[in-house]
Amino acid sequence: MTTASRPFVPHAVGTAMPRPEGPQKVRGTARYTVETPGSDALYLFPVQAGVARGRVTAIDTSAAEALEGVVAVLTHENAPRLAREADADHGVLQSSTIHQHGQYLAAVLATSSESAREAASLVSVEVVEEPHAAVLDEDSPDLYTPEALVVGVTDDTRGDPEAALAASAVTLRRTYRTPMEHHQPLEPHATVACWEDGRLVVHDATQAVSWTRQALAAAFGLDESDVDVVAQHVGGGFGSKGGTHPNTMLTALAAQAVPGRSVRYALTRQQMFDLVGYRPATVQHVALGADREGRLTAITHDVVDQGSKIGEFVEPAAAFSRGMYAAETRRTTHRVVPLDIGVPTFMRAPGEAPGSFAGECAMDELAIELGIDPIELRLRNEPEVDPESGLPYSSRNLVACLRRGAERFGWADRDPAPRARLVDGWWHGTGVGSASFPVPRFPGSEATIRATGTGDTAGYTVEIAASDIGQGARAALTAIAADALDVGVERIDLRIGDTAFGPAGPAGGSAGTTSWGATIVEAADRFRDKYGDHPEDGDEADAHTPDNPWAGEYSMHAFGAHFVEVAVHADTGEIRVPRMLGVFAAGRIVNPLTARSQFLGGMTWGLSAALHEESVLDDRFGHVVNRDFAGYHVATNADVGTLDVEWLDEDDPYVNPMGTKGIGEIGIVGVAAAIANAAYHATGVRVRSLPITLDAFL
Amino acid sequence: MKPFAYERPHDAAGAVATVTADPDAAFLAGGTNLVDHLKLGLAAPSTLVDVTGLTSTEITDLPEGGLRIGAGVRNADFAADERVRARYPALAHALLAGASGQLRNMATTGGNLLQRTRCVYFQDLTTPCNKREPGSGCSALDGWARHHAVLGATHEPADVACVATHPSDMAVALVALEAQVRVLGRDGERAIPLTDLHRLPGDDPTRDTTLAHGELITAVDLPASPIAAHSTYRKVRDRASYAFALVSVAAALAVDDGGTITDARVALGGVAHVPWRATAAESALVGAPATDDTYRAAARAELVDARPVESPRGGTAFKLPLVTATLAAALRGLAENSAQEAR
């Protein structure tokens, strides 16, 4: 256990700093993965399964191979073997078994993308189809209890919540549903891979070059030192580029068949709905028991998740209810229905986003039942310590967020009556939802600091395999390094996005800045301890991510509160959100410029999830049928009204030397509930299933 | 994507001759629909005959007071034309309600009319579709049919069923405004009412229009119409912009001083394989008082033969009340404007 020996004094941190790579991005010169130049480049286009389950009985590649420009057509019959028994998701072209619609069955390599695509259409595949399951059915005999969540236990029961519910003055039991959603970053997943002398060099659109390296090394039986992974600029990830998906495996496998040549593959928008993860659908049963004054006596939150038969990811939606409010008794559970579909994965605020829809709608419904203002109800159930861990909070400012938001939003004037404000043909209403997100720290990053030049003008090269996926890691880490070394930002040369700089945690879990930043601060401390303030050219120090000495002492979370106004057309039921306000208490804000964007982006996505986003899985075929941006709606500019963001000054000495909590995800948490609550206030119609569409109000 | 030849003839007649001679050739204008279909593998033409510059890009006044819109006029320019905005406001509204700014800069008048009907199963080569693969069945009937038809669709027999809808906003306004389409074929030019251009699926859902292969739209004529100046377009969709209509209404209304409707034009979008001229609604409106009851009765009259898609995975039953609500909202707005002008 180590701690920073020097106090971290913010100078650059807290000051607005444009992204250093911004000019390159707006000029179009920032190079994204698929633009990586390669030697003797080949283009890959896949052949995909058109059924959800079955077996390939024959593949005829002769027509494809005969096409000009085609170099190879790989199938499970001739593709290189992976080094070990890979799981069904990563084991591309390793067997004839079809376990999901859209699965890769063959890959064409050609000298142009057009030839590859045409050749792929000429590959003839014979398939024996087998019955498949694709309906999220709570009564499915396949329903199972997962062993654990990504963080925390599957089920957690405190006291006897059913007895408490039975004895409560007021009991509310409701079921909420959230749909399958896809991340859809603007930059599709892309990989450029090349094998040279037994080494694998991969450029990949990833949130975690180290994780990609681990996955590739394991699959191909290589030492990690024989795999390089590079991701300089990534056009959004939102979790879908956290784990390694079959597309990266396929590209590396295909490249193995043509050593010395680089193979590139960027997914089409349609393919982005097949193989790179999604947020699984949930069915959430929530029960709240309370006394007449609104003090909670019981919270139960029982979740059934959509899952995959070939890999497990559990959307930990009930975990949101473990720490949000005080209650004498509590139960949270997760079950999974495994289906013949692709593997779900992390998506912005996994668990908290859908879980807060159920939890924060239920609080609104209880407030109405009790005739208590929904903010007041939350204040009455503010816990003294974290109900889950029993630990005191390092800082918890939910109450301050709710109060500040109420003041700015004009909540005091709110008439609680539903369907009471008709303005120019639109019913208006307002709603509130709380937000919370933990402050994890990923271990295992490594940072190196090296002096270049000497004296007062010495520069410092800072290397860490962090990922800038658009969130602004370059700006944030430059500022942290400058303050940690107590020099101006102009003297920092930050280098990221390359496994050459050692292992590093992901841009994920709202933990990038915390994990990488703490590591850089540690390296800076060591550097100064070793070389003082006047290093020689080439002096170098490195460090691994330090443990947080306070980790077992305090519960660490960011909090927030969302206030929204909703208007519903009295004739047509169209829904608009003219006004949103988010107030956050998320520790020290490193870069107000990019932080604002993070919060706004999260809130906008919350709106999008509330009103628009739904991957329509047609169970007859087992795949998503609204598989483009005309079918899968995300909010447009016209859907977004006035957006306001405010963050409270919060000085938390326990989270990390910088005092930061992570802001990538909390912006989305609670928004959908706030909108549903406002829609009820506007119309008197309670919608408990997302997305909320106009037919609910006809 | 199959390789194809690309040709740029010198004139429209040459383009017509080229396409007429090759059953697998296709015209290319703005490409906003066809290029998508090439990528999806839905369209695999042998030759693309680019008609850019071969039809007029001008909007000209007709002797009787109407307008002639060249087939090559881009949607963005069409919407911005002062004459269109003043004399045919429903049309300008409809154009601006369609697609996005970028698409409107590319899309042409002729191409917009000739968009294929939309259906996610039509676009997905792995699912049955009678329009794409005749006789294979209709996946939408029991599928995700939120955007599908309530009027004029073919529900049975199974091997010709089709419940897809025409996606154009512009065409809905043009139908209400009684536009004519000028078409050039091998044997010369002809003019047809726009209501005769698109066709219901009937027993052959593969064909969206009545045009013969090789016929080229050269212009759209808008007749002079006093009522058209009192027109509007109301589009209801799942988000505020850049989405296809669930239901849309193009309407024009004339109301006398006594509050009686003296003339009406109504067309519906998002409800059928064609932009739907609502003649039953028009008949119900004329002579009736300009009230919500009248508007709702007109909608009911139009929907007498409606048949929604009753799909367990999301059908179109909600469109029946939505047509009524949208028509009422559109007509109420027009009547209020008329009343204000009268004052």
Coordinates of C-alpha atoms in Angstrom, one line a residue, chain A residues 238-697:
Chain A
F238 CA -19.6 3.2 -24.5
G239 CA -18.6 -0.3 -23.4
S240 CA -18.9 -2.0 -26.7
K241 CA -15.2 -1.6 -27.3
G242 CA -14.3 -2.7 -23.8
G243 CA -14.3 -6.5 -24.3
T244 CA -12.7 -8.1 -27.3
H245 CA -15.3 -9.3 -29.8
P246 CA -15.3 -11.9 -32.7
N247 CA -14.5 -9.2 -35.3
T248 CA -11.0 -8.6 -33.8
M249 CA -10.4 -12.4 -33.5
L250 CA -11.5 -13.0 -37.0
T251 CA -9.2 -10.3 -38.4
A252 CA -6.2 -11.6 -36.5
L253 CA -7.0 -15.1 -37.5
A254 CA -7.3 -14.2 -41.2
A255 CA -4.1 -12.2 -41.0
Q256 CA -2.4 -15.4 -39.7
A257 CA -3.2 -17.0 -43.0
V258 CA -1.4 -14.3 -45.0
P259 CA 1.8 -13.6 -42.9
G260 CA 3.4 -10.2 -43.7
R261 CA 0.2 -8.7 -45.1
S262 CA -2.0 -6.5 -43.1
V263 CA -5.7 -7.3 -43.1
R264 CA -8.3 -4.7 -42.3
Y265 CA -11.9 -5.0 -41.4
A266 CA -14.4 -2.4 -40.4
L267 CA -17.9 -3.5 -39.5
T268 CA -20.9 -2.3 -41.5
R269 CA -23.6 -0.5 -39.4
Q270 CA -25.8 -3.6 -39.8
Q271 CA -23.0 -5.9 -38.5
M272 CA -22.8 -3.6 -35.4
F273 CA -26.1 -5.2 -34.3
D274 CA -24.8 -8.7 -34.4
L275 CA -21.5 -9.4 -32.7
V276 CA -20.1 -6.6 -30.6
G277 CA -22.4 -6.7 -27.6
Y278 CA -25.5 -4.9 -26.4
R279 CA -27.3 -4.0 -23.2
P280 CA -29.6 -6.9 -22.5
A281 CA -33.3 -6.5 -21.9
T282 CA -34.6 -6.6 -18.3
V283 CA -37.8 -7.4 -16.5
Q284 CA -37.6 -5.8 -13.0
H285 CA -40.0 -6.5 -10.2
V286 CA -39.8 -3.8 -7.5
A287 CA -41.6 -3.6 -4.2
L288 CA -41.4 -0.8 -1.7
G289 CA -42.9 -0.8 1.8
A290 CA -43.2 2.4 3.8
D291 CA -44.8 3.9 6.8
R292 CA -47.2 6.8 6.4
E293 CA -44.4 9.3 6.7
G294 CA -42.6 7.7 3.8
R295 CA -39.8 6.0 5.7
L296 CA -39.0 2.8 3.8
T297 CA -39.4 -0.4 5.6
A298 CA -38.6 -2.7 2.7
I299 CA -37.0 -2.6 -0.8
T300 CA -37.1 -5.6 -3.0
H301 CA -35.7 -5.5 -6.6
D302 CA -35.8 -8.7 -8.5
V303 CA -34.3 -8.7 -12.0
V304 CA -34.6 -11.2 -14.9
D305 CA -32.1 -10.4 -17.6
Q306 CA -31.8 -11.5 -21.2
G307 CA -28.7 -13.5 -21.7
S308 CA -26.7 -15.6 -24.1
K309 CA -26.1 -19.3 -24.2
I310 CA -22.5 -18.8 -25.3
G311 CA -21.3 -16.3 -22.8
E312 CA -22.4 -14.6 -19.7
F313 CA -22.8 -11.0 -18.9
V314 CA -25.4 -10.1 -16.2
E315 CA -26.9 -6.6 -16.3
P316 CA -26.7 -5.9 -12.6
A317 CA -29.8 -3.7 -12.5
A318 CA -30.9 -4.5 -9.0
A319 CA -27.5 -3.4 -7.6
F320 CA -28.7 0.1 -8.0
S321 CA -31.2 -0.5 -5.1
R322 CA -28.5 -1.8 -2.7
G323 CA -27.1 1.6 -1.7
M324 CA -29.5 4.3 -2.9
Y325 CA -31.9 4.6 0.1
A326 CA -32.1 3.5 3.7
A327 CA -34.5 0.7 4.5
E328 CA -34.8 -1.8 7.4
T329 CA -35.1 -4.8 5.1
R330 CA -33.9 -5.3 1.5
R331 CA -33.7 -8.0 -1.2
T332 CA -31.9 -7.7 -4.6
T333 CA -31.7 -10.6 -7.0
H334 CA -30.6 -11.4 -10.5
R335 CA -31.7 -14.2 -12.8
V336 CA -30.7 -14.8 -16.4
V337 CA -32.6 -16.4 -19.3
P338 CA -30.0 -17.7 -21.7
L339 CA -30.9 -17.4 -25.4
D340 CA -29.5 -18.3 -28.8
I341 CA -28.2 -14.8 -29.4
G342 CA -24.9 -13.0 -29.1
V343 CA -23.3 -12.1 -25.8
P344 CA -24.3 -8.9 -24.0
T345 CA -21.7 -6.6 -22.5
F346 CA -21.1 -3.4 -20.6
M347 CA -23.1 -0.5 -21.9
R348 CA -22.8 3.0 -20.3
A349 CA -23.8 2.6 -16.7
P350 CA -24.4 -1.2 -16.8
G351 CA -26.9 -2.0 -14.1
E352 CA -27.4 1.6 -13.0
A353 CA -29.1 2.8 -16.2
P354 CA -31.9 0.2 -16.4
G355 CA -31.9 -0.3 -12.6
S356 CA -32.5 3.4 -11.9
F357 CA -35.4 3.4 -14.3
A358 CA -37.2 0.9 -12.1
G359 CA -35.9 2.2 -8.8
E360 CA -36.5 5.9 -9.4
C361 CA -39.9 5.4 -11.0
A362 CA -41.0 3.2 -8.0
M363 CA -40.0 6.0 -5.7
D364 CA -42.1 8.5 -7.7
E365 CA -45.1 6.1 -7.6
L366 CA -44.7 5.7 -3.8
A367 CA -44.5 9.4 -3.3
I368 CA -47.8 9.8 -5.2
E369 CA -49.3 7.0 -3.2
L370 CA -48.3 8.7 0.0
G371 CA -49.0 12.2 -1.1
I372 CA -45.5 13.3 -0.3
D373 CA -43.3 15.4 -2.7
P374 CA -40.9 13.0 -4.5
I375 CA -37.9 15.0 -3.5
E376 CA -39.0 15.0 0.1
L377 CA -39.5 11.2 0.0
R378 CA -35.9 10.8 -1.1
L379 CA -34.7 13.1 1.6
R380 CA -36.5 11.1 4.3
N381 CA -34.7 8.0 3.2
E382 CA -31.2 9.3 3.0
P383 CA -28.9 6.7 4.7
E384 CA -26.3 7.5 7.4
V385 CA -23.9 4.9 6.0
D386 CA -23.8 2.8 2.8
P387 CA -26.7 0.3 3.3
E388 CA -24.8 -2.3 1.3
S389 CA -21.4 -2.2 2.9
G390 CA -22.1 -0.5 6.2
L391 CA -19.2 1.8 5.5
P392 CA -19.4 5.6 5.9
Y393 CA -19.4 7.5 2.6
S394 CA -16.2 9.2 1.6
S395 CA -18.7 11.9 0.5
R396 CA -22.4 11.6 -0.4
N397 CA -24.1 14.7 -1.7
L398 CA -27.3 13.4 -3.2
V399 CA -29.3 15.7 -0.9
A400 CA -27.3 18.7 -1.9
C401 CA -27.9 17.8 -5.6
L402 CA -31.6 17.4 -5.1
R403 CA -31.9 20.7 -3.2
R404 CA -29.8 22.7 -5.6
G405 CA -31.6 21.2 -8.6
A406 CA -35.0 21.9 -7.0
E407 CA -34.0 25.5 -6.5
R408 CA -32.7 26.0 -10.0
F409 CA -35.5 24.2 -11.7
G410 CA -38.3 26.0 -9.7
W411 CA -39.5 22.8 -8.1
A412 CA -41.1 24.6 -5.1
D413 CA -43.9 25.9 -7.4
R414 CA -44.8 22.5 -8.6
D415 CA -48.5 21.4 -8.4
P416 CA -48.4 17.6 -7.9
A417 CA -51.7 17.0 -9.7
P418 CA -51.3 15.0 -12.9
R419 CA -52.8 16.1 -16.2
A420 CA -53.4 19.6 -15.1
R421 CA -51.2 21.8 -17.4
L422 CA -52.4 22.1 -21.0
V423 CA -50.4 24.7 -22.9
D424 CA -51.1 25.2 -26.7
G425 CA -52.3 21.7 -27.1
W426 CA -49.5 20.0 -25.1
W427 CA -49.8 18.5 -21.6
H428 CA -46.8 19.6 -19.5
G429 CA -45.3 17.9 -16.5
T430 CA -42.0 17.7 -14.5
G431 CA -40.2 14.9 -12.9
V432 CA -37.1 14.1 -10.9
G433 CA -34.7 11.1 -10.7
S434 CA -31.7 10.4 -8.6
A435 CA -28.4 9.1 -9.8
S436 CA -25.5 7.3 -8.3
F437 CA -22.4 5.6 -9.7
P438 CA -19.5 3.9 -7.8
V439 CA -15.9 5.1 -7.9
P440 CA -13.9 2.0 -8.8
R441 CA -10.2 1.9 -9.4
F442 CA -8.8 -0.7 -11.9
P443 CA -5.5 -2.1 -10.8
G444 CA -2.6 -2.9 -13.1
S445 CA -1.8 0.3 -15.1
E446 CA 1.8 1.3 -15.5
A447 CA 3.1 4.8 -16.1
T448 CA 6.5 6.0 -17.0
I449 CA 7.8 9.5 -16.7
R450 CA 11.0 10.6 -18.5
A451 CA 12.8 13.9 -18.5
T452 CA 13.7 15.4 -21.9
G453 CA 16.2 18.2 -21.6
T454 CA 17.3 19.8 -18.4
G455 CA 16.7 22.8 -16.2
D456 CA 13.6 24.9 -16.0
T457 CA 12.6 24.1 -19.6
A458 CA 12.9 20.3 -19.1
G459 CA 10.0 18.5 -20.7
Y460 CA 8.5 15.3 -19.4
T461 CA 7.4 12.4 -21.5
V462 CA 4.5 10.6 -19.8
E463 CA 3.7 7.1 -21.1
I464 CA 0.6 5.1 -20.2
A465 CA -1.5 2.7 -22.3
A466 CA -4.6 4.7 -21.6
S467 CA -7.4 5.1 -24.2
D468 CA -8.9 8.2 -25.5
I469 CA -12.3 7.2 -26.9
G470 CA -13.5 10.8 -27.2
Q471 CA -14.0 11.3 -23.5
G472 CA -10.9 13.6 -23.3
A473 CA -8.3 11.4 -21.7
R474 CA -5.5 13.2 -23.4
A475 CA -6.5 16.5 -22.0
A476 CA -7.3 15.2 -18.5
L477 CA -4.1 13.1 -18.1
T478 CA -2.0 15.9 -19.4
A479 CA -3.4 18.2 -16.7
I480 CA -3.0 15.6 -14.0
A481 CA 0.6 14.9 -15.0
A482 CA 1.4 18.6 -15.1
D483 CA 0.1 19.1 -11.6
A484 CA 1.6 16.0 -10.3
L485 CA 5.0 17.2 -11.5
D486 CA 4.2 20.8 -10.6
V487 CA 5.0 22.1 -14.1
G488 CA 2.9 23.7 -16.9
V489 CA 0.9 21.5 -19.3
E490 CA 3.1 22.7 -22.2
R491 CA 6.0 20.7 -20.7
I492 CA 4.1 17.4 -20.8
D493 CA 4.3 15.1 -23.7
L494 CA 1.6 12.5 -23.1
R495 CA 1.7 9.2 -25.0
I496 CA -1.2 6.8 -24.8
G497 CA -3.0 4.1 -26.7
D498 CA -0.2 1.6 -27.2
T499 CA 0.7 -1.6 -25.4
A500 CA 4.4 -0.6 -25.8
F501 CA 3.8 1.6 -22.8
G502 CA 3.0 -1.4 -20.5
P503 CA -0.3 -2.7 -19.2
A504 CA -3.2 -0.4 -18.4
G505 CA -6.8 -0.5 -17.3
P506 CA -9.6 0.3 -19.7
A507 CA -11.5 3.5 -20.5
G508 CA -14.4 2.1 -18.7
G509 CA -16.3 1.9 -15.4
S510 CA -16.0 5.7 -15.1
A511 CA -12.5 4.7 -13.8
G512 CA -10.1 5.7 -16.5
T513 CA -9.1 9.1 -15.0
T514 CA -9.0 7.7 -11.5
S515 CA -6.9 4.6 -12.4
W516 CA -4.6 6.2 -14.9
G517 CA -4.4 9.5 -13.0
A518 CA -3.5 7.8 -9.7
T519 CA -0.8 5.8 -11.5
I520 CA 0.7 9.0 -13.1
V521 CA 0.6 10.8 -9.8
E522 CA 2.5 7.8 -8.2
A523 CA 5.1 7.8 -11.0
A524 CA 5.5 11.6 -10.6
D525 CA 6.0 11.3 -6.9
R526 CA 8.7 8.6 -7.5
F527 CA 10.3 10.7 -10.2
R528 CA 10.5 13.8 -7.9
D529 CA 11.7 11.7 -5.0
K530 CA 14.4 10.2 -7.1
Y531 CA 15.5 13.2 -9.1
G532 CA 14.2 16.3 -7.4
D533 CA 13.0 19.3 -9.3
H534 CA 16.0 19.4 -11.6
P535 CA 16.4 16.1 -13.4
E536 CA 18.9 15.2 -16.0
D537 CA 17.9 14.5 -19.6
G538 CA 16.7 10.9 -19.7
D539 CA 16.0 10.4 -16.0
E540 CA 13.1 8.1 -15.7
A541 CA 10.7 6.6 -13.1
D542 CA 7.8 4.4 -13.4
A543 CA 5.0 3.1 -11.2
H544 CA 2.1 0.7 -11.1
T545 CA -1.4 1.7 -10.0
P546 CA -1.3 2.1 -6.2
D547 CA -4.0 0.6 -4.1
N548 CA -6.3 3.0 -2.4
P549 CA -5.6 2.8 1.3
W550 CA -9.1 4.0 2.1
A551 CA -10.8 1.3 0.0
G552 CA -12.0 -0.7 2.9
E553 CA -12.8 2.3 5.1
Y554 CA -15.2 4.3 3.0
S555 CA -17.9 3.7 0.5
M556 CA -17.1 5.8 -2.6
H557 CA -19.8 7.0 -5.0
A558 CA -20.7 9.9 -7.1
F559 CA -24.3 11.2 -6.9
G560 CA -26.6 13.3 -9.0
A561 CA -30.1 14.5 -9.5
H562 CA -32.0 15.0 -12.8
F563 CA -34.9 17.4 -13.3
V564 CA -36.9 17.3 -16.5
E565 CA -39.9 18.9 -18.1
V566 CA -41.9 16.8 -20.5
A567 CA -44.6 17.9 -23.0
V568 CA -47.1 15.4 -24.5
H569 CA -49.3 16.4 -27.4
A570 CA -52.9 16.2 -26.4
D571 CA -54.0 14.8 -29.8
T572 CA -51.1 12.7 -31.1
G573 CA -49.2 11.7 -27.9
E574 CA -45.9 12.9 -29.3
I575 CA -43.4 13.4 -26.5
R576 CA -40.9 16.3 -26.2
V577 CA -38.5 17.2 -23.4
P578 CA -38.1 20.9 -23.5
R579 CA -36.0 21.2 -20.4
M580 CA -33.4 19.1 -18.5
L581 CA -31.2 19.9 -15.6
G582 CA -28.6 17.6 -14.1
V583 CA -26.8 18.5 -10.9
F584 CA -23.9 16.3 -9.9
A585 CA -21.6 15.8 -7.0
A586 CA -18.7 13.9 -8.5
G587 CA -15.6 15.0 -6.8
R588 CA -13.1 17.3 -8.4
I589 CA -13.8 18.0 -12.0
V590 CA -10.5 17.7 -14.0
N591 CA -11.5 19.5 -17.2
P592 CA -14.7 21.5 -17.1
L593 CA -14.8 21.7 -20.9
T594 CA -14.9 17.9 -21.5
A595 CA -16.7 17.2 -18.3
R596 CA -19.6 19.2 -19.4
S597 CA -19.7 17.2 -22.6
Q598 CA -19.6 14.0 -20.7
F599 CA -22.6 15.0 -18.5
L600 CA -24.5 16.4 -21.5
G601 CA -23.8 13.3 -23.5
G602 CA -25.0 11.0 -20.6
M603 CA -28.1 13.0 -20.1
T604 CA -28.9 13.0 -23.9
W605 CA -28.4 9.3 -24.0
G606 CA -30.8 9.0 -21.0
L607 CA -33.4 10.9 -23.0
S608 CA -32.7 8.7 -26.0
A609 CA -33.1 5.5 -23.8
A610 CA -36.3 6.9 -22.4
L611 CA -38.0 7.8 -25.7
H612 CA -36.2 6.1 -28.6
E613 CA -33.8 3.3 -28.2
E614 CA -34.9 -0.3 -28.7
S615 CA -33.2 -3.1 -30.5
V616 CA -36.1 -5.1 -31.9
L617 CA -35.1 -8.8 -31.6
D618 CA -37.4 -10.8 -33.8
D619 CA -37.6 -14.1 -31.9
R620 CA -38.6 -16.0 -35.0
F621 CA -35.3 -15.3 -36.6
G622 CA -33.2 -14.5 -33.5
H623 CA -31.7 -11.2 -34.7
V624 CA -32.3 -7.5 -34.5
V625 CA -34.4 -6.4 -37.4
N626 CA -34.2 -2.6 -37.0
R627 CA -30.6 -2.8 -37.8
D628 CA -29.6 0.7 -39.0
F629 CA -30.0 4.3 -37.9
A630 CA -33.3 4.6 -39.7
G631 CA -34.7 1.8 -37.6
Y632 CA -32.7 2.1 -34.4
H633 CA -33.5 5.6 -33.2
V634 CA -31.2 7.7 -31.2
A635 CA -32.1 11.2 -30.1
T636 CA -31.6 13.9 -32.7
N637 CA -30.7 17.5 -32.0
A638 CA -34.4 18.4 -32.5
D639 CA -35.3 16.0 -29.6
V640 CA -33.1 17.9 -27.2
G641 CA -34.3 21.0 -25.6
T642 CA -32.6 23.2 -23.1
L643 CA -29.9 21.2 -21.3
D644 CA -28.3 22.5 -18.1
V645 CA -25.5 20.9 -16.1
E646 CA -24.2 22.0 -12.8
W647 CA -21.7 20.3 -10.5
L648 CA -21.2 20.9 -6.9
D649 CA -17.8 21.6 -5.4
E650 CA -16.9 18.4 -3.7
D651 CA -13.6 17.8 -1.8
D652 CA -13.1 14.1 -1.3
P653 CA -9.7 13.3 0.1
Y654 CA -10.3 9.5 0.0
V655 CA -11.1 8.6 -3.6
N656 CA -7.6 9.3 -5.0
P657 CA -4.9 11.9 -4.9
M658 CA -6.7 14.1 -7.5
G659 CA -10.0 13.9 -5.6
T660 CA -11.9 12.7 -8.8
K661 CA -14.8 10.4 -8.9
G662 CA -15.4 9.6 -12.6
I663 CA -18.1 11.2 -14.7
G664 CA -18.4 9.0 -17.8
E665 CA -21.6 7.2 -16.8
I666 CA -23.5 9.0 -14.0
G667 CA -25.0 11.4 -16.5
I668 CA -27.3 8.7 -17.9
V669 CA -28.4 7.3 -14.6
G670 CA -31.9 8.3 -13.5
V671 CA -32.8 10.2 -16.6
A672 CA -35.2 7.7 -18.0
A673 CA -37.0 7.6 -14.7
A674 CA -37.2 11.4 -14.4
I675 CA -38.7 11.5 -17.9
A676 CA -41.2 8.7 -17.2
N677 CA -42.1 10.5 -13.9
A678 CA -42.6 13.8 -15.8
A679 CA -44.7 12.1 -18.5
Y680 CA -47.0 10.8 -15.7
H681 CA -47.2 14.2 -14.2
A682 CA -48.0 15.7 -17.6
T683 CA -50.7 13.1 -18.6
G684 CA -51.7 10.9 -15.7
V685 CA -50.4 7.9 -17.7
R686 CA -47.7 5.8 -16.1
V687 CA -45.5 4.0 -18.5
R688 CA -43.3 1.3 -17.0
S689 CA -41.7 -0.1 -20.2
L690 CA -39.0 1.7 -22.3
P691 CA -38.9 3.3 -24.7
I692 CA -41.9 5.5 -24.0
T693 CA -43.6 6.0 -27.3
L694 CA -46.6 8.1 -28.4
D695 CA -49.1 5.2 -28.6
A696 CA -49.0 5.0 -24.8
F697 CA -50.9 8.3 -24.7

